[in-house]
């Protein structure tokens, strides 16, 4: 609005130079926030103290994707790892895969790279040793149990297309679907 003066230090070039920060998630202990920061043509994951401070970049090669297609990083229940949905580079079907990032350091571990399916969201098991996720399967979808150590295994959903899933406090799988 022309009748208002911007705060001191603000300018149009400054506003345009700010990169997109989105899809934040609070850690299980409430002490840290993980989020995606889209800058320098990448959409890497950052972690910062919930009380404020400087963010730490914890991923370095995550391909930029439209923010409306991206998912918030999912903290493991023990707070030591993040589950990410990552676009598969140059995939003709725009598929995404699930990967785990240890906050102690190391490379991104691709959990679903061996499966020709698009996984956009996963849910941690309470012990932080496995993930449950749904992916398209023909004209419907299937639920997969994906251990951090071992091969992913499909779960029998009796032909029901899984639209969304959650885990109950007792670890039972709860999903909404269509038949």
PDB file of C-alpha atoms in Angstrom:
ATOM      1  CA  UNK A   1       0.000   0.000   0.000  1.00  0.00           C
ATOM      2  CA  UNK A   2       1.447   3.359  -0.973  1.00  0.00           C
ATOM      3  CA  UNK A   3       0.154   5.040   2.206  1.00  0.00           C
ATOM      4  CA  UNK A   4       2.302   2.839   4.452  1.00  0.00           C
ATOM      5  CA  UNK A   5       6.026   2.986   4.920  1.00  0.00           C
ATOM      6  CA  UNK A   6       7.841  -0.308   5.315  1.00  0.00           C
ATOM      7  CA  UNK A   7       9.722  -1.034   8.542  1.00  0.00           C
ATOM      8  CA  UNK A   8      13.316   0.163   8.597  1.00  0.00           C
ATOM      9  CA  UNK A   9      15.630  -2.268   6.837  1.00  0.00           C
ATOM     10  CA  UNK A  10      12.910  -3.817   4.661  1.00  0.00           C
ATOM     11  CA  UNK A  11      12.887  -3.499   0.910  1.00  0.00           C
ATOM     12  CA  UNK A  12      11.293  -5.221  -2.069  1.00  0.00           C
ATOM     13  CA  UNK A  13      14.598  -6.898  -3.070  1.00  0.00           C
ATOM     14  CA  UNK A  14      14.952  -8.240   0.482  1.00  0.00           C
ATOM     15  CA  UNK A  15      11.471  -9.763   0.407  1.00  0.00           C
ATOM     16  CA  UNK A  16      12.147 -11.377  -2.969  1.00  0.00           C
ATOM     17  CA  UNK A  17      15.466 -12.813  -1.794  1.00  0.00           C
ATOM     18  CA  UNK A  18      13.926 -14.816   1.040  1.00  0.00           C
ATOM     19  CA  UNK A  19      13.704 -18.477   0.131  1.00  0.00           C
ATOM     20  CA  UNK A  20      10.805 -20.726   1.022  1.00  0.00           C
ATOM     21  CA  UNK A  21      10.803 -22.389   4.453  1.00  0.00           C
ATOM     22  CA  UNK A  22       7.988 -24.926   4.836  1.00  0.00           C
ATOM     23  CA  UNK A  23       6.813 -28.321   6.124  1.00  0.00           C
ATOM     24  CA  UNK A  24       8.070 -28.012   9.705  1.00  0.00           C
ATOM     25  CA  UNK A  25       7.740 -30.711  12.352  1.00  0.00           C
ATOM     26  CA  UNK A  26       8.422 -30.559  16.099  1.00  0.00           C
ATOM     27  CA  UNK A  27      10.633 -33.311  17.559  1.00  0.00           C
ATOM     28  CA  UNK A  28       9.077 -35.840  19.991  1.00  0.00           C
ATOM     29  CA  UNK A  29      10.758 -34.136  22.966  1.00  0.00           C
ATOM     30  CA  UNK A  30       9.667 -30.680  21.792  1.00  0.00           C
ATOM     31  CA  UNK A  31      13.247 -29.405  21.752  1.00  0.00           C
ATOM     32  CA  UNK A  32      13.915 -29.185  17.983  1.00  0.00           C
ATOM     33  CA  UNK A  33      12.144 -28.337  14.755  1.00  0.00           C
ATOM     34  CA  UNK A  34      12.897 -30.023  11.429  1.00  0.00           C
ATOM     35  CA  UNK A  35      11.856 -28.204   8.264  1.00  0.00           C
ATOM     36  CA  UNK A  36      12.482 -27.938   4.543  1.00  0.00           C
ATOM     37  CA  UNK A  37      14.297 -24.876   3.260  1.00  0.00           C
ATOM     38  CA  UNK A  38      14.057 -24.461  -0.491  1.00  0.00           C
ATOM     39  CA  UNK A  39      17.078 -22.465  -1.603  1.00  0.00           C
ATOM     40  CA  UNK A  40      19.918 -22.722  -4.086  1.00  0.00           C
ATOM     41  CA  UNK A  41      17.717 -24.997  -6.253  1.00  0.00           C
ATOM     42  CA  UNK A  42      17.573 -27.628  -3.519  1.00  0.00           C
ATOM     43  CA  UNK A  43      15.003 -28.461  -0.852  1.00  0.00           C
ATOM     44  CA  UNK A  44      17.209 -29.610   1.987  1.00  0.00           C
ATOM     45  CA  UNK A  45      16.276 -30.494   5.538  1.00  0.00           C
ATOM     46  CA  UNK A  46      17.316 -28.268   8.422  1.00  0.00           C
ATOM     47  CA  UNK A  47      17.012 -28.731  12.177  1.00  0.00           C
ATOM     48  CA  UNK A  48      17.030 -25.957  14.746  1.00  0.00           C
ATOM     49  CA  UNK A  49      16.307 -25.509  18.460  1.00  0.00           C
ATOM     50  CA  UNK A  50      12.610 -24.886  19.140  1.00  0.00           C
ATOM     51  CA  UNK A  51      13.561 -21.991  21.433  1.00  0.00           C
ATOM     52  CA  UNK A  52      15.381 -20.246  18.585  1.00  0.00           C
ATOM     53  CA  UNK A  53      18.892 -20.173  17.208  1.00  0.00           C
ATOM     54  CA  UNK A  54      20.635 -21.020  13.984  1.00  0.00           C
ATOM     55  CA  UNK A  55      19.412 -23.926  11.871  1.00  0.00           C
ATOM     56  CA  UNK A  56      21.760 -26.779  10.971  1.00  0.00           C
ATOM     57  CA  UNK A  57      21.588 -28.232   7.486  1.00  0.00           C
ATOM     58  CA  UNK A  58      21.284 -32.018   7.790  1.00  0.00           C
ATOM     59  CA  UNK A  59      20.756 -32.985   4.146  1.00  0.00           C
ATOM     60  CA  UNK A  60      22.801 -31.677   1.246  1.00  0.00           C
ATOM     61  CA  UNK A  61      21.559 -33.146  -2.012  1.00  0.00           C
ATOM     62  CA  UNK A  62      17.776 -33.215  -1.809  1.00  0.00           C
ATOM     63  CA  UNK A  63      16.249 -32.222  -5.144  1.00  0.00           C
ATOM     64  CA  UNK A  64      13.887 -29.271  -5.178  1.00  0.00           C
ATOM     65  CA  UNK A  65      10.240 -30.137  -5.705  1.00  0.00           C
ATOM     66  CA  UNK A  66       7.075 -28.009  -5.712  1.00  0.00           C
ATOM     67  CA  UNK A  67       6.284 -27.263  -2.067  1.00  0.00           C
ATOM     68  CA  UNK A  68       2.718 -28.545  -2.425  1.00  0.00           C
ATOM     69  CA  UNK A  69       4.112 -31.986  -3.340  1.00  0.00           C
ATOM     70  CA  UNK A  70       6.580 -32.110  -0.468  1.00  0.00           C
ATOM     71  CA  UNK A  71       5.953 -33.743   2.917  1.00  0.00           C
ATOM     72  CA  UNK A  72       7.195 -32.652   6.326  1.00  0.00           C
ATOM     73  CA  UNK A  73      10.111 -34.662   7.718  1.00  0.00           C
ATOM     74  CA  UNK A  74       8.864 -37.289  10.185  1.00  0.00           C
ATOM     75  CA  UNK A  75      10.830 -37.633  13.437  1.00  0.00           C
ATOM     76  CA  UNK A  76      11.519 -41.141  14.650  1.00  0.00           C
ATOM     77  CA  UNK A  77       9.946 -41.728  18.081  1.00  0.00           C
ATOM     78  CA  UNK A  78      13.419 -41.777  19.664  1.00  0.00           C
ATOM     79  CA  UNK A  79      14.281 -38.442  17.982  1.00  0.00           C
ATOM     80  CA  UNK A  80      17.484 -39.696  16.334  1.00  0.00           C
ATOM     81  CA  UNK A  81      16.327 -39.956  12.711  1.00  0.00           C
ATOM     82  CA  UNK A  82      14.132 -38.243  10.153  1.00  0.00           C
ATOM     83  CA  UNK A  83      11.974 -39.995   7.581  1.00  0.00           C
ATOM     84  CA  UNK A  84      11.808 -38.063   4.307  1.00  0.00           C
ATOM     85  CA  UNK A  85       9.844 -38.265   1.110  1.00  0.00           C
ATOM     86  CA  UNK A  86      12.220 -37.536  -1.768  1.00  0.00           C
ATOM     87  CA  UNK A  87      11.585 -37.187  -5.482  1.00  0.00           C
ATOM     88  CA  UNK A  88      13.282 -39.843  -7.586  1.00  0.00           C
ATOM     89  CA  UNK A  89      15.716 -38.029  -9.881  1.00  0.00           C
ATOM     90  CA  UNK A  90      14.565 -37.851 -13.508  1.00  0.00           C
ATOM     91  CA  UNK A  91      11.765 -40.388 -13.003  1.00  0.00           C
ATOM     92  CA  UNK A  92       9.224 -40.237 -15.827  1.00  0.00           C
ATOM     93  CA  UNK A  93       6.258 -40.835 -13.483  1.00  0.00           C
ATOM     94  CA  UNK A  94       7.355 -38.203 -10.925  1.00  0.00           C
ATOM     95  CA  UNK A  95       7.682 -40.887  -8.280  1.00  0.00           C
ATOM     96  CA  UNK A  96       8.907 -40.256  -4.774  1.00  0.00           C
ATOM     97  CA  UNK A  97      10.651 -42.594  -2.381  1.00  0.00           C
ATOM     98  CA  UNK A  98      11.195 -42.818   1.359  1.00  0.00           C
ATOM     99  CA  UNK A  99      14.599 -42.234   2.887  1.00  0.00           C
ATOM    100  CA  UNK A 100      15.979 -42.036   6.423  1.00  0.00           C
ATOM    101  CA  UNK A 101      18.473 -39.487   7.644  1.00  0.00           C
ATOM    102  CA  UNK A 102      20.388 -40.123  10.855  1.00  0.00           C
ATOM    103  CA  UNK A 103      20.908 -36.930  12.829  1.00  0.00           C
ATOM    104  CA  UNK A 104      24.190 -38.368  14.096  1.00  0.00           C
ATOM    105  CA  UNK A 105      25.552 -37.893  10.553  1.00  0.00           C
ATOM    106  CA  UNK A 106      25.963 -39.957   7.451  1.00  0.00           C
ATOM    107  CA  UNK A 107      24.309 -40.304   4.094  1.00  0.00           C
ATOM    108  CA  UNK A 108      20.622 -40.415   3.307  1.00  0.00           C
ATOM    109  CA  UNK A 109      19.492 -44.077   3.351  1.00  0.00           C
ATOM    110  CA  UNK A 110      17.027 -44.854   0.567  1.00  0.00           C
ATOM    111  CA  UNK A 111      14.485 -47.295   2.025  1.00  0.00           C
ATOM    112  CA  UNK A 112      12.258 -47.895  -0.995  1.00  0.00           C
ATOM    113  CA  UNK A 113      14.721 -47.503  -3.898  1.00  0.00           C
ATOM    114  CA  UNK A 114      14.393 -51.188  -4.855  1.00  0.00           C
ATOM    115  CA  UNK A 115      10.614 -50.936  -5.259  1.00  0.00           C
ATOM    116  CA  UNK A 116       9.047 -49.526  -8.430  1.00  0.00           C
ATOM    117  CA  UNK A 117       6.356 -47.655  -6.510  1.00  0.00           C
ATOM    118  CA  UNK A 118       5.787 -44.107  -5.368  1.00  0.00           C
ATOM    119  CA  UNK A 119       5.861 -43.694  -1.577  1.00  0.00           C
ATOM    120  CA  UNK A 120       4.921 -40.194  -0.484  1.00  0.00           C
ATOM    121  CA  UNK A 121       4.371 -40.701   3.249  1.00  0.00           C
ATOM    122  CA  UNK A 122       5.504 -43.115   5.907  1.00  0.00           C
ATOM    123  CA  UNK A 123       4.792 -43.619   9.601  1.00  0.00           C
ATOM    124  CA  UNK A 124       7.363 -44.727  12.153  1.00  0.00           C
ATOM    125  CA  UNK A 125       6.835 -47.813  14.291  1.00  0.00           C
ATOM    126  CA  UNK A 126       7.126 -47.053  18.019  1.00  0.00           C
ATOM    127  CA  UNK A 127      10.532 -48.777  18.304  1.00  0.00           C
ATOM    128  CA  UNK A 128      12.066 -46.543  15.546  1.00  0.00           C
ATOM    129  CA  UNK A 129      13.226 -49.672  13.677  1.00  0.00           C
ATOM    130  CA  UNK A 130      10.590 -49.785  10.911  1.00  0.00           C
ATOM    131  CA  UNK A 131       8.248 -47.640   8.858  1.00  0.00           C
ATOM    132  CA  UNK A 132       4.768 -48.398   7.534  1.00  0.00           C
ATOM    133  CA  UNK A 133       3.771 -46.785   4.231  1.00  0.00           C
ATOM    134  CA  UNK A 134       1.205 -47.029   1.440  1.00  0.00           C
ATOM    135  CA  UNK A 135       1.951 -46.984  -2.288  1.00  0.00           C
ATOM    136  CA  UNK A 136      -0.062 -47.430  -5.470  1.00  0.00           C
ATOM    137  CA  UNK A 137      -0.485 -51.044  -6.529  1.00  0.00           C
ATOM    138  CA  UNK A 138      -2.151 -51.414  -9.922  1.00  0.00           C
ATOM    139  CA  UNK A 139      -5.601 -49.851  -9.688  1.00  0.00           C
ATOM    140  CA  UNK A 140      -5.545 -49.799  -5.884  1.00  0.00           C
ATOM    141  CA  UNK A 141      -2.820 -49.340  -3.249  1.00  0.00           C
ATOM    142  CA  UNK A 142      -0.924 -51.524  -0.821  1.00  0.00           C
ATOM    143  CA  UNK A 143       0.569 -51.143   2.642  1.00  0.00           C
ATOM    144  CA  UNK A 144       4.239 -51.934   3.132  1.00  0.00           C
ATOM    145  CA  UNK A 145       6.213 -52.744   6.275  1.00  0.00           C
ATOM    146  CA  UNK A 146       9.687 -51.297   5.719  1.00  0.00           C
ATOM    147  CA  UNK A 147      12.304 -52.284   8.301  1.00  0.00           C
ATOM    148  CA  UNK A 148      15.451 -50.156   8.535  1.00  0.00           C
ATOM    149  CA  UNK A 149      17.419 -53.407   8.416  1.00  0.00           C
ATOM    150  CA  UNK A 150      15.959 -55.850   5.933  1.00  0.00           C
ATOM    151  CA  UNK A 151      13.733 -55.986   2.886  1.00  0.00           C
ATOM    152  CA  UNK A 152      10.380 -54.181   2.588  1.00  0.00           C
ATOM    153  CA  UNK A 153       7.376 -56.522   2.853  1.00  0.00           C
ATOM    154  CA  UNK A 154       3.829 -55.917   1.565  1.00  0.00           C
ATOM    155  CA  UNK A 155       0.991 -56.286   4.089  1.00  0.00           C
ATOM    156  CA  UNK A 156      -2.275 -57.946   3.111  1.00  0.00           C
ATOM    157  CA  UNK A 157      -5.071 -55.365   2.906  1.00  0.00           C
ATOM    158  CA  UNK A 158      -7.590 -57.748   1.309  1.00  0.00           C
ATOM    159  CA  UNK A 159      -7.877 -55.708  -1.880  1.00  0.00           C
ATOM    160  CA  UNK A 160      -8.815 -52.491  -0.109  1.00  0.00           C
ATOM    161  CA  UNK A 161      -7.272 -49.359  -1.621  1.00  0.00           C
ATOM    162  CA  UNK A 162      -5.510 -47.496   1.162  1.00  0.00           C
ATOM    163  CA  UNK A 163      -6.172 -43.761   1.145  1.00  0.00           C
ATOM    164  CA  UNK A 164      -4.540 -42.803   4.441  1.00  0.00           C
ATOM    165  CA  UNK A 165      -3.013 -44.685   7.325  1.00  0.00           C
ATOM    166  CA  UNK A 166      -2.031 -44.211  10.945  1.00  0.00           C
ATOM    167  CA  UNK A 167      -0.788 -46.386  13.764  1.00  0.00           C
ATOM    168  CA  UNK A 168      -2.852 -46.843  16.910  1.00  0.00           C
ATOM    169  CA  UNK A 169      -1.095 -46.429  20.279  1.00  0.00           C
ATOM    170  CA  UNK A 170      -0.883 -50.232  20.575  1.00  0.00           C
ATOM    171  CA  UNK A 171       0.896 -50.449  17.185  1.00  0.00           C
ATOM    172  CA  UNK A 172      -2.109 -51.721  15.244  1.00  0.00           C
ATOM    173  CA  UNK A 173      -2.423 -50.428  11.694  1.00  0.00           C
ATOM    174  CA  UNK A 174      -5.432 -48.185  11.090  1.00  0.00           C
ATOM    175  CA  UNK A 175      -6.250 -47.107   7.551  1.00  0.00           C
ATOM    176  CA  UNK A 176      -8.998 -45.477   5.567  1.00  0.00           C
ATOM    177  CA  UNK A 177      -9.686 -47.024   2.207  1.00  0.00           C
ATOM    178  CA  UNK A 178     -12.051 -47.927  -0.553  1.00  0.00           C
ATOM    179  CA  UNK A 179     -12.996 -51.261  -2.023  1.00  0.00           C
TER     180      UNK A 179
END
